[in-house]
PDB file of C-alpha atoms and ligand atoms in Angstrom:
ATOM      1  CA  MET A   1      74.250  66.522  61.819  1.00  0.00           C
ATOM      2  CA  ARG A   2      76.222  69.692  62.425  1.00  0.00           C
ATOM      3  CA  LEU A   3      74.742  72.993  63.444  1.00  0.00           C
ATOM      4  CA  SER A   4      75.552  76.394  62.067  1.00  0.00           C
ATOM      5  CA  VAL A   5      74.259  79.903  62.810  1.00  0.00           C
ATOM      6  CA  THR A   6      73.549  82.660  60.325  1.00  0.00           C
ATOM      7  CA  VAL A   7      76.038  85.564  60.317  1.00  0.00           C
ATOM      8  CA  THR A   8      76.223  88.641  58.107  1.00  0.00           C
ATOM      9  CA  PRO A   9      78.156  91.903  57.946  1.00  0.00           C
ATOM     10  CA  ALA A  10      74.884  93.662  56.900  1.00  0.00           C
ATOM     11  CA  ALA A  11      71.252  92.724  56.353  1.00  0.00           C
ATOM     12  CA  PRO A  12      67.798  94.376  56.222  1.00  0.00           C
ATOM     13  CA  SER A  13      66.317  94.601  59.751  1.00  0.00           C
ATOM     14  CA  GLY A  14      63.521  92.092  59.062  1.00  0.00           C
ATOM     15  CA  ALA A  15      65.841  89.365  57.630  1.00  0.00           C
ATOM     16  CA  PRO A  16      65.955  86.073  59.526  1.00  0.00           C
ATOM     17  CA  ILE A  17      69.683  86.380  60.206  1.00  0.00           C
ATOM     18  CA  LEU A  18      70.958  86.100  63.772  1.00  0.00           C
ATOM     19  CA  LEU A  19      74.442  87.465  64.236  1.00  0.00           C
ATOM     20  CA  ARG A  20      75.004  90.817  62.447  1.00  0.00           C
ATOM     21  CA  GLY A  21      77.953  93.151  62.153  1.00  0.00           C
ATOM     22  CA  ASP A  22      81.581  92.383  62.916  1.00  0.00           C
ATOM     23  CA  LEU A  23      82.274  88.948  61.413  1.00  0.00           C
ATOM     24  CA  ARG A  24      85.422  88.155  63.447  1.00  0.00           C
ATOM     25  CA  LYS A  25      83.554  88.915  66.678  1.00  0.00           C
ATOM     26  CA  ASN A  26      80.541  86.830  65.554  1.00  0.00           C
ATOM     27  CA  ILE A  27      82.584  83.858  64.429  1.00  0.00           C
ATOM     28  CA  ALA A  28      84.215  83.789  67.896  1.00  0.00           C
ATOM     29  CA  LEU A  29      80.775  84.156  69.514  1.00  0.00           C
ATOM     30  CA  ALA A  30      79.330  81.306  67.358  1.00  0.00           C
ATOM     31  CA  ALA A  31      82.125  79.057  68.502  1.00  0.00           C
ATOM     32  CA  GLU A  32      81.753  80.097  72.131  1.00  0.00           C
ATOM     33  CA  LEU A  33      77.962  79.330  71.956  1.00  0.00           C
ATOM     34  CA  GLY A  34      78.783  75.804  70.786  1.00  0.00           C
ATOM     35  CA  PHE A  35      77.959  75.923  67.049  1.00  0.00           C
ATOM     36  CA  ASP A  36      79.955  73.810  64.605  1.00  0.00           C
ATOM     37  CA  GLY A  37      79.854  76.464  61.879  1.00  0.00           C
ATOM     38  CA  VAL A  38      78.478  79.657  60.536  1.00  0.00           C
ATOM     39  CA  GLU A  39      76.283  80.301  57.508  1.00  0.00           C
ATOM     40  CA  LEU A  40      77.657  83.448  55.940  1.00  0.00           C
ATOM     41  CA  HIS A  41      75.072  85.774  54.279  1.00  0.00           C
ATOM     42  CA  LEU A  42      76.489  88.200  51.721  1.00  0.00           C
ATOM     43  CA  ALA A  43      75.359  90.319  48.757  1.00  0.00           C
ATOM     44  CA  ARG A  44      78.788  90.280  47.188  1.00  0.00           C
ATOM     45  CA  ALA A  45      82.018  88.363  47.630  1.00  0.00           C
ATOM     46  CA  SER A  46      84.102  91.500  48.116  1.00  0.00           C
ATOM     47  CA  GLU A  47      82.416  92.095  51.490  1.00  0.00           C
ATOM     48  CA  VAL A  48      84.947  89.632  52.936  1.00  0.00           C
ATOM     49  CA  ASP A  49      88.511  88.536  52.565  1.00  0.00           C
ATOM     50  CA  GLY A  50      88.136  84.800  51.968  1.00  0.00           C
ATOM     51  CA  PRO A  51      91.514  83.454  53.125  1.00  0.00           C
ATOM     52  CA  ASP A  52      91.439  85.738  56.200  1.00  0.00           C
ATOM     53  CA  LEU A  53      87.909  84.540  57.055  1.00  0.00           C
ATOM     54  CA  LEU A  54      88.925  80.933  56.662  1.00  0.00           C
ATOM     55  CA  GLU A  55      91.789  81.483  59.048  1.00  0.00           C
ATOM     56  CA  THR A  56      89.502  83.212  61.574  1.00  0.00           C
ATOM     57  CA  CYS A  57      87.159  80.207  61.454  1.00  0.00           C
ATOM     58  CA  ARG A  58      89.993  77.701  61.774  1.00  0.00           C
ATOM     59  CA  ALA A  59      91.362  79.568  64.741  1.00  0.00           C
ATOM     60  CA  ALA A  60      87.930  79.472  66.364  1.00  0.00           C
ATOM     61  CA  GLY A  61      87.580  75.706  65.540  1.00  0.00           C
ATOM     62  CA  ILE A  62      84.480  76.060  63.374  1.00  0.00           C
ATOM     63  CA  ALA A  63      83.612  75.847  59.672  1.00  0.00           C
ATOM     64  CA  VAL A  64      81.670  77.920  57.141  1.00  0.00           C
ATOM     65  CA  SER A  65      78.772  75.580  56.353  1.00  0.00           C
ATOM     66  CA  THR A  66      77.154  77.585  53.607  1.00  0.00           C
ATOM     67  CA  ILE A  67      77.007  80.964  51.878  1.00  0.00           C
ATOM     68  CA  GLY A  68      73.561  82.582  51.751  1.00  0.00           C
ATOM     69  CA  THR A  69      73.057  84.822  48.746  1.00  0.00           C
ATOM     70  CA  GLY A  70      69.577  86.303  49.308  1.00  0.00           C
ATOM     71  CA  GLY A  71      71.101  89.725  49.984  1.00  0.00           C
ATOM     72  CA  ILE A  72      71.844  89.996  46.218  1.00  0.00           C
ATOM     73  CA  PHE A  73      68.076  90.473  45.927  1.00  0.00           C
ATOM     74  CA  THR A  74      67.004  91.897  49.279  1.00  0.00           C
ATOM     75  CA  ARG A  75      69.839  94.411  49.599  1.00  0.00           C
ATOM     76  CA  ASP A  76      70.665  95.157  45.946  1.00  0.00           C
ATOM     77  CA  GLY A  77      67.496  94.299  43.957  1.00  0.00           C
ATOM     78  CA  LEU A  78      69.259  91.864  41.496  1.00  0.00           C
ATOM     79  CA  GLN A  79      67.579  88.614  40.554  1.00  0.00           C
ATOM     80  CA  LEU A  80      67.855  85.697  38.106  1.00  0.00           C
ATOM     81  CA  ILE A  81      64.494  85.672  36.388  1.00  0.00           C
ATOM     82  CA  THR A  82      63.595  89.290  35.540  1.00  0.00           C
ATOM     83  CA  ASP A  83      63.020  90.363  31.909  1.00  0.00           C
ATOM     84  CA  ASP A  84      65.919  92.777  32.352  1.00  0.00           C
ATOM     85  CA  ARG A  85      68.903  90.880  30.833  1.00  0.00           C
ATOM     86  CA  GLU A  86      71.489  93.201  32.429  1.00  0.00           C
ATOM     87  CA  VAL A  87      69.984  92.615  35.926  1.00  0.00           C
ATOM     88  CA  ARG A  88      69.974  88.860  35.337  1.00  0.00           C
ATOM     89  CA  GLU A  89      73.611  88.886  34.201  1.00  0.00           C
ATOM     90  CA  ARG A  90      74.735  91.034  37.140  1.00  0.00           C
ATOM     91  CA  CYS A  91      72.939  88.616  39.514  1.00  0.00           C
ATOM     92  CA  ALA A  92      74.645  85.601  37.882  1.00  0.00           C
ATOM     93  CA  ALA A  93      78.040  87.349  38.058  1.00  0.00           C
ATOM     94  CA  ARG A  94      77.532  87.953  41.803  1.00  0.00           C
ATOM     95  CA  LEU A  95      76.688  84.291  42.255  1.00  0.00           C
ATOM     96  CA  GLN A  96      79.803  83.242  40.336  1.00  0.00           C
ATOM     97  CA  GLU A  97      81.924  85.406  42.636  1.00  0.00           C
ATOM     98  CA  LEU A  98      80.231  83.791  45.639  1.00  0.00           C
ATOM     99  CA  ILE A  99      80.933  80.328  44.167  1.00  0.00           C
ATOM    100  CA  ASP A 100      84.636  81.349  43.932  1.00  0.00           C
ATOM    101  CA  LEU A 101      84.400  82.302  47.595  1.00  0.00           C
ATOM    102  CA  GLY A 102      82.687  78.994  48.351  1.00  0.00           C
ATOM    103  CA  LYS A 103      85.735  77.238  46.917  1.00  0.00           C
ATOM    104  CA  VAL A 104      88.061  79.202  49.188  1.00  0.00           C
ATOM    105  CA  LEU A 105      85.845  78.652  52.278  1.00  0.00           C
ATOM    106  CA  ARG A 106      84.936  74.997  51.349  1.00  0.00           C
ATOM    107  CA  ALA A 107      81.325  76.035  51.665  1.00  0.00           C
ATOM    108  CA  ALA A 108      78.186  75.225  49.638  1.00  0.00           C
ATOM    109  CA  VAL A 109      76.362  78.147  47.987  1.00  0.00           C
ATOM    110  CA  ILE A 110      72.608  78.715  48.381  1.00  0.00           C
ATOM    111  CA  ILE A 111      70.345  80.004  45.626  1.00  0.00           C
ATOM    112  CA  GLY A 112      67.198  81.159  47.369  1.00  0.00           C
ATOM    113  CA  SER A 113      65.732  84.662  47.283  1.00  0.00           C
ATOM    114  CA  ALA A 114      68.161  85.712  44.521  1.00  0.00           C
ATOM    115  CA  ARG A 115      65.978  83.678  42.124  1.00  0.00           C
ATOM    116  CA  GLY A 116      63.352  86.508  42.171  1.00  0.00           C
ATOM    117  CA  SER A 117      59.853  85.963  40.948  1.00  0.00           C
ATOM    118  CA  ILE A 118      58.463  85.063  37.474  1.00  0.00           C
ATOM    119  CA  PRO A 119      57.173  88.389  36.065  1.00  0.00           C
ATOM    120  CA  ARG A 120      54.472  86.825  33.853  1.00  0.00           C
ATOM    121  CA  PRO A 121      53.076  83.672  35.610  1.00  0.00           C
ATOM    122  CA  ASP A 122      50.847  83.027  32.562  1.00  0.00           C
ATOM    123  CA  ARG A 123      54.134  82.301  30.740  1.00  0.00           C
ATOM    124  CA  ALA A 124      55.799  80.370  33.535  1.00  0.00           C
ATOM    125  CA  ALA A 125      57.196  77.648  31.215  1.00  0.00           C
ATOM    126  CA  ILE A 126      59.258  80.202  29.219  1.00  0.00           C
ATOM    127  CA  TYR A 127      60.721  81.741  32.392  1.00  0.00           C
ATOM    128  CA  GLU A 128      61.448  78.368  33.925  1.00  0.00           C
ATOM    129  CA  ARG A 129      63.385  77.389  30.813  1.00  0.00           C
ATOM    130  CA  ARG A 130      65.327  80.583  31.059  1.00  0.00           C
ATOM    131  CA  PHE A 131      66.060  79.947  34.727  1.00  0.00           C
ATOM    132  CA  LEU A 132      67.246  76.388  33.962  1.00  0.00           C
ATOM    133  CA  GLU A 133      69.672  77.735  31.374  1.00  0.00           C
ATOM    134  CA  THR A 134      71.235  80.196  33.858  1.00  0.00           C
ATOM    135  CA  LEU A 135      71.252  77.563  36.569  1.00  0.00           C
ATOM    136  CA  SER A 136      72.945  75.049  34.311  1.00  0.00           C
ATOM    137  CA  ARG A 137      75.667  77.614  33.572  1.00  0.00           C
ATOM    138  CA  LEU A 138      76.163  78.264  37.298  1.00  0.00           C
ATOM    139  CA  ALA A 139      76.135  74.516  38.105  1.00  0.00           C
ATOM    140  CA  GLU A 140      78.785  73.834  35.516  1.00  0.00           C
ATOM    141  CA  TYR A 141      80.926  76.653  36.824  1.00  0.00           C
ATOM    142  CA  ALA A 142      80.455  75.530  40.466  1.00  0.00           C
ATOM    143  CA  GLY A 143      81.180  71.904  39.439  1.00  0.00           C
ATOM    144  CA  GLU A 144      84.571  72.939  38.010  1.00  0.00           C
ATOM    145  CA  LYS A 145      85.361  74.520  41.378  1.00  0.00           C
ATOM    146  CA  GLY A 146      84.081  71.535  43.443  1.00  0.00           C
ATOM    147  CA  VAL A 147      81.309  73.694  44.938  1.00  0.00           C
ATOM    148  CA  LEU A 148      77.824  72.381  45.823  1.00  0.00           C
ATOM    149  CA  LEU A 149      74.852  74.560  44.830  1.00  0.00           C
ATOM    150  CA  LEU A 150      71.741  74.381  47.039  1.00  0.00           C
ATOM    151  CA  ILE A 151      68.345  75.328  45.601  1.00  0.00           C
ATOM    152  CA  GLU A 152      66.033  76.461  48.355  1.00  0.00           C
ATOM    153  CA  ALA A 153      62.275  75.823  48.263  1.00  0.00           C
ATOM    154  CA  ILE A 154      60.740  79.131  49.394  1.00  0.00           C
ATOM    155  CA  ASN A 155      57.137  79.826  50.244  1.00  0.00           C
ATOM    156  CA  ARG A 156      54.599  81.433  47.855  1.00  0.00           C
ATOM    157  CA  TYR A 157      54.487  84.758  49.669  1.00  0.00           C
ATOM    158  CA  GLU A 158      58.184  85.396  48.841  1.00  0.00           C
ATOM    159  CA  THR A 159      58.505  83.944  45.320  1.00  0.00           C
ATOM    160  CA  ASN A 160      56.134  82.404  42.815  1.00  0.00           C
ATOM    161  CA  TYR A 161      58.210  79.388  41.687  1.00  0.00           C
ATOM    162  CA  LEU A 162      60.046  76.439  43.285  1.00  0.00           C
ATOM    163  CA  ASN A 163      57.878  76.747  46.405  1.00  0.00           C
ATOM    164  CA  ARG A 164      57.826  73.102  47.422  1.00  0.00           C
ATOM    165  CA  ALA A 165      60.365  70.302  47.898  1.00  0.00           C
ATOM    166  CA  GLU A 166      58.861  68.378  44.953  1.00  0.00           C
ATOM    167  CA  ASP A 167      59.261  71.416  42.598  1.00  0.00           C
ATOM    168  CA  VAL A 168      63.010  71.651  43.472  1.00  0.00           C
ATOM    169  CA  LEU A 169      63.459  67.899  43.246  1.00  0.00           C
ATOM    170  CA  ALA A 170      61.941  67.863  39.735  1.00  0.00           C
ATOM    171  CA  MET A 171      63.949  70.856  38.620  1.00  0.00           C
ATOM    172  CA  ILE A 172      67.322  69.506  39.754  1.00  0.00           C
ATOM    173  CA  ALA A 173      66.497  66.056  38.312  1.00  0.00           C
ATOM    174  CA  GLY A 174      65.823  67.810  34.972  1.00  0.00           C
ATOM    175  CA  ALA A 175      69.044  69.796  35.152  1.00  0.00           C
ATOM    176  CA  GLY A 176      71.084  66.690  35.823  1.00  0.00           C
ATOM    177  CA  TYR A 177      74.119  68.146  37.654  1.00  0.00           C
ATOM    178  CA  PRO A 178      75.533  66.105  40.542  1.00  0.00           C
ATOM    179  CA  ASN A 179      76.474  69.300  42.438  1.00  0.00           C
ATOM    180  CA  LEU A 180      72.904  70.576  42.546  1.00  0.00           C
ATOM    181  CA  GLN A 181      70.960  69.620  45.691  1.00  0.00           C
ATOM    182  CA  VAL A 182      67.651  70.436  47.413  1.00  0.00           C
ATOM    183  CA  HIS A 183      67.669  72.888  50.257  1.00  0.00           C
ATOM    184  CA  LEU A 184      64.655  72.934  52.623  1.00  0.00           C
ATOM    185  CA  ASP A 185      63.624  75.375  55.352  1.00  0.00           C
ATOM    186  CA  THR A 186      61.221  74.455  58.115  1.00  0.00           C
ATOM    187  CA  PHE A 187      59.597  77.883  58.009  1.00  0.00           C
ATOM    188  CA  HIS A 188      58.769  77.512  54.301  1.00  0.00           C
ATOM    189  CA  MET A 189      57.815  73.837  54.671  1.00  0.00           C
ATOM    190  CA  ASN A 190      55.365  74.721  57.403  1.00  0.00           C
ATOM    191  CA  ILE A 191      53.485  76.854  54.820  1.00  0.00           C
ATOM    192  CA  GLU A 192      53.909  74.723  51.733  1.00  0.00           C
ATOM    193  CA  GLU A 193      54.307  71.036  52.453  1.00  0.00           C
ATOM    194  CA  VAL A 194      51.479  68.596  53.173  1.00  0.00           C
ATOM    195  CA  SER A 195      53.825  66.770  55.470  1.00  0.00           C
ATOM    196  CA  PRO A 196      57.339  68.227  56.007  1.00  0.00           C
ATOM    197  CA  ALA A 197      58.576  64.838  57.224  1.00  0.00           C
ATOM    198  CA  ASP A 198      57.345  63.018  54.157  1.00  0.00           C
ATOM    199  CA  SER A 199      58.867  65.662  51.920  1.00  0.00           C
ATOM    200  CA  ILE A 200      62.247  65.210  53.595  1.00  0.00           C
ATOM    201  CA  ARG A 201      61.978  61.461  53.128  1.00  0.00           C
ATOM    202  CA  ARG A 202      61.120  61.918  49.444  1.00  0.00           C
ATOM    203  CA  CYS A 203      64.197  64.090  48.950  1.00  0.00           C
ATOM    204  CA  GLY A 204      66.404  61.426  50.555  1.00  0.00           C
ATOM    205  CA  PRO A 205      70.041  61.742  49.432  1.00  0.00           C
ATOM    206  CA  ALA A 206      69.184  64.796  47.264  1.00  0.00           C
ATOM    207  CA  LEU A 207      68.687  66.874  50.428  1.00  0.00           C
ATOM    208  CA  GLY A 208      71.850  68.973  50.783  1.00  0.00           C
ATOM    209  CA  HIS A 209      70.956  71.537  53.432  1.00  0.00           C
ATOM    210  CA  ILE A 210      68.193  72.599  55.803  1.00  0.00           C
ATOM    211  CA  HIS A 211      67.307  75.806  57.609  1.00  0.00           C
ATOM    212  CA  PHE A 212      65.636  75.645  61.007  1.00  0.00           C
ATOM    213  CA  ALA A 213      63.243  78.346  62.134  1.00  0.00           C
ATOM    214  CA  ASP A 214      59.972  77.910  63.952  1.00  0.00           C
ATOM    215  CA  SER A 215      56.462  78.586  62.514  1.00  0.00           C
ATOM    216  CA  ASN A 216      56.768  82.258  63.462  1.00  0.00           C
ATOM    217  CA  ARG A 217      60.361  82.430  62.222  1.00  0.00           C
ATOM    218  CA  ARG A 218      61.686  82.652  65.691  1.00  0.00           C
ATOM    219  CA  PHE A 219      64.188  80.113  67.137  1.00  0.00           C
ATOM    220  CA  PRO A 220      63.151  76.471  67.251  1.00  0.00           C
ATOM    221  CA  GLY A 221      60.916  75.988  70.291  1.00  0.00           C
ATOM    222  CA  ALA A 222      59.448  79.512  70.112  1.00  0.00           C
ATOM    223  CA  GLY A 223      56.529  78.506  67.864  1.00  0.00           C
ATOM    224  CA  HIS A 224      54.474  75.489  67.000  1.00  0.00           C
ATOM    225  CA  TYR A 225      56.465  73.660  64.288  1.00  0.00           C
ATOM    226  CA  SER A 226      57.068  69.955  64.972  1.00  0.00           C
ATOM    227  CA  PHE A 227      60.863  69.671  64.944  1.00  0.00           C
ATOM    228  CA  THR A 228      60.690  66.206  66.464  1.00  0.00           C
ATOM    229  CA  GLU A 229      59.065  64.866  63.257  1.00  0.00           C
ATOM    230  CA  THR A 230      61.528  66.756  61.098  1.00  0.00           C
ATOM    231  CA  ILE A 231      64.529  65.448  63.037  1.00  0.00           C
ATOM    232  CA  GLY A 232      63.062  61.931  62.879  1.00  0.00           C
ATOM    233  CA  ALA A 233      62.722  62.207  59.088  1.00  0.00           C
ATOM    234  CA  LEU A 234      66.329  63.524  58.799  1.00  0.00           C
ATOM    235  CA  ASN A 235      67.499  60.531  60.841  1.00  0.00           C
ATOM    236  CA  ASP A 236      65.443  58.217  58.552  1.00  0.00           C
ATOM    237  CA  ILE A 237      67.312  59.388  55.466  1.00  0.00           C
ATOM    238  CA  GLY A 238      70.701  59.306  57.208  1.00  0.00           C
ATOM    239  CA  TYR A 239      71.090  63.068  56.811  1.00  0.00           C
ATOM    240  CA  ASN A 240      74.668  64.047  57.844  1.00  0.00           C
ATOM    241  CA  ARG A 241      74.909  67.536  56.431  1.00  0.00           C
ATOM    242  CA  TRP A 242      74.238  70.918  58.076  1.00  0.00           C
ATOM    243  CA  ILE A 243      71.292  72.363  59.966  1.00  0.00           C
ATOM    244  CA  ALA A 244      71.530  76.116  59.887  1.00  0.00           C
ATOM    245  CA  LEU A 245      69.608  78.295  62.371  1.00  0.00           C
ATOM    246  CA  GLU A 246      68.115  80.962  60.135  1.00  0.00           C
ATOM    247  CA  CYS A 247      65.670  82.862  62.382  1.00  0.00           C
ATOM    248  CA  LEU A 248      64.783  86.270  63.679  1.00  0.00           C
ATOM    249  CA  PRO A 249      67.049  87.763  66.305  1.00  0.00           C
ATOM    250  CA  LEU A 250      64.241  87.826  68.912  1.00  0.00           C
ATOM    251  CA  PRO A 251      64.125  88.630  71.801  1.00  0.00           C
ATOM    252  CA  ASP A 252      67.794  89.334  70.890  1.00  0.00           C
ATOM    253  CA  ALA A 253      70.350  87.607  68.685  1.00  0.00           C
ATOM    254  CA  VAL A 254      72.379  85.875  71.386  1.00  0.00           C
ATOM    255  CA  THR A 255      69.348  84.571  73.292  1.00  0.00           C
ATOM    256  CA  ALA A 256      67.800  83.273  70.051  1.00  0.00           C
ATOM    257  CA  ALA A 257      71.032  81.568  68.985  1.00  0.00           C
ATOM    258  CA  ARG A 258      71.768  80.070  72.367  1.00  0.00           C
ATOM    259  CA  GLU A 259      68.219  78.921  73.030  1.00  0.00           C
ATOM    260  CA  GLY A 260      67.770  77.609  69.419  1.00  0.00           C
ATOM    261  CA  LEU A 261      70.936  75.568  69.689  1.00  0.00           C
ATOM    262  CA  TYR A 262      69.905  74.159  73.072  1.00  0.00           C
ATOM    263  CA  GLN A 263      66.408  73.209  71.822  1.00  0.00           C
ATOM    264  CA  VAL A 264      67.630  71.530  68.614  1.00  0.00           C
ATOM    265  CA  ARG A 265      70.309  69.513  70.522  1.00  0.00           C
ATOM    266  CA  LYS A 266      67.698  68.480  73.064  1.00  0.00           C
ATOM    267  CA  MET A 267      65.200  67.428  70.363  1.00  0.00           C
ATOM    268  CA  ALA A 268      67.901  65.578  68.429  1.00  0.00           C
ATOM    269  CA  ALA A 269      68.971  63.685  71.588  1.00  0.00           C
ATOM    270  CA  GLY A 270      65.305  62.864  72.286  1.00  0.00           C
ATOM    271  CA  ALA A 271      64.896  61.506  68.703  1.00  0.00           C
ATOM    272  CA  ALA A 272      68.010  59.361  69.107  1.00  0.00           C
ATOM    273  CA  THR A 273      66.715  57.893  72.363  1.00  0.00           C
ATOM    274  CA  ASP A 274      63.284  57.176  70.727  1.00  0.00           C
ATOM    275  CA  CYS A 275      65.025  55.503  67.856  1.00  0.00           C
ATOM    276  CA  GLN A 276      67.142  53.304  70.199  1.00  0.00           C
ATOM    277  CA  GLU A 277      64.071  52.299  72.192  1.00  0.00           C
ATOM    278  CA  GLU A 278      62.281  51.287  68.962  1.00  0.00           C
ATOM    279  CA  LYS A 279      65.230  49.097  68.049  1.00  0.00           C
ATOM    280  CA  ASN A 280      65.357  47.395  71.485  1.00  0.00           C
TER     281      ASN A 280
HETATM  282  C1  LIG B 301      66.462  82.388  52.667  1.00  0.00           C
HETATM  283  O1  LIG B 301      67.153  81.295  53.198  1.00  0.00           O
HETATM  284  C2  LIG B 301      65.052  82.330  53.031  1.00  0.00           C
HETATM  285  O2  LIG B 301      64.611  81.378  53.668  1.00  0.00           O
HETATM  286  C3  LIG B 301      64.220  83.389  52.576  1.00  0.00           C
HETATM  287  O3  LIG B 301      62.934  83.337  53.137  1.00  0.00           O
HETATM  288  C4  LIG B 301      64.783  84.769  52.816  1.00  0.00           C
HETATM  289  O4  LIG B 301      64.404  85.329  53.983  1.00  0.00           O
HETATM  290 MN1  LIG B 302      65.885  79.788  54.436  1.00  0.00          MN
END
C-alpha cells in the first residue's frame, strides 16, 4: 500500500484537501514529509501543465496517485446528473480533459462529487440510466487511453445516489468496463456502511482506491474511526493500491499531513505484526 496526500492549486475553504496553493512547493513538501505520491484535485485540466508536473514529481521521487475531480462541482457548479443537458455535457467534457491528463500523469481519475444529485428521487431509475450512459461513454474513452476510473461511494448528506460500497459495486458490475473500479472513503463509510471492513472484503479486487479521514474528517487518529479494522480488511483482500489522505487541514495542513502519515504507518505496521503473530 502506498500513501498519497491531497494537493490542489485552489479549493473551497471547507474542502477536505490538505496542501493548497503552489503545486511545485507542495509536491516537494509531500516528498519531504515521506509520502509516496500526491492526489491532485482540479476543476479543469488547464490548471496545470501535465508534462511539467510529471517532471516535478519525478524529480521529487513521487507519483501522482489519482486526480480528484470534485472541484468541477464544488468550484464550478457542473455535474453529471442534472436535467440541464448543457451542464451535463460541460461536466463530461471536463472529465474527458482530466482523463487525458490522467494518461499523461499515469494517474487514475475519480468520479465523486461531480456526479451531483438526482433532481427527482421519485424517478431515480430514469436518472440512474442516464448516469450509466454518460459513465459508459467516459469509461470507453478512458479505456482507450489506459486510464482507470474510480467511482466513489459518498454519504447521503452530500449526494443522493451511490452512497454505499454495494451500490457502486452493483453499478460497475452492470456497466461492465474493466477500467471502472470502486473507490471507498473511510469518512463516508463511517456514515453509510454497516461494517466498513466487511464492505471492503466484499469489494475485493474491485476496490481501486481508498481515502482515509477520521470520523470528524480530520487526520487518521484525530477521531474515533477504527482504522485498524479497515487496514486489516485491506490486508485480507491483498490491497496493493493507493491510500490517499483526504482530510481537513486542521490544526494546520502540515501537522495534519505529517501526523496522518505517521498514524497510518504505525497502524499498518501494527496490523502486519498482528497478522504475523496469527500465522505463528
Ligand atoms: C471526495 O473525495 C469526497 O470525499 C467528497 O466528500 C468531497 O468532499
Ligand atoms: Mn473522498
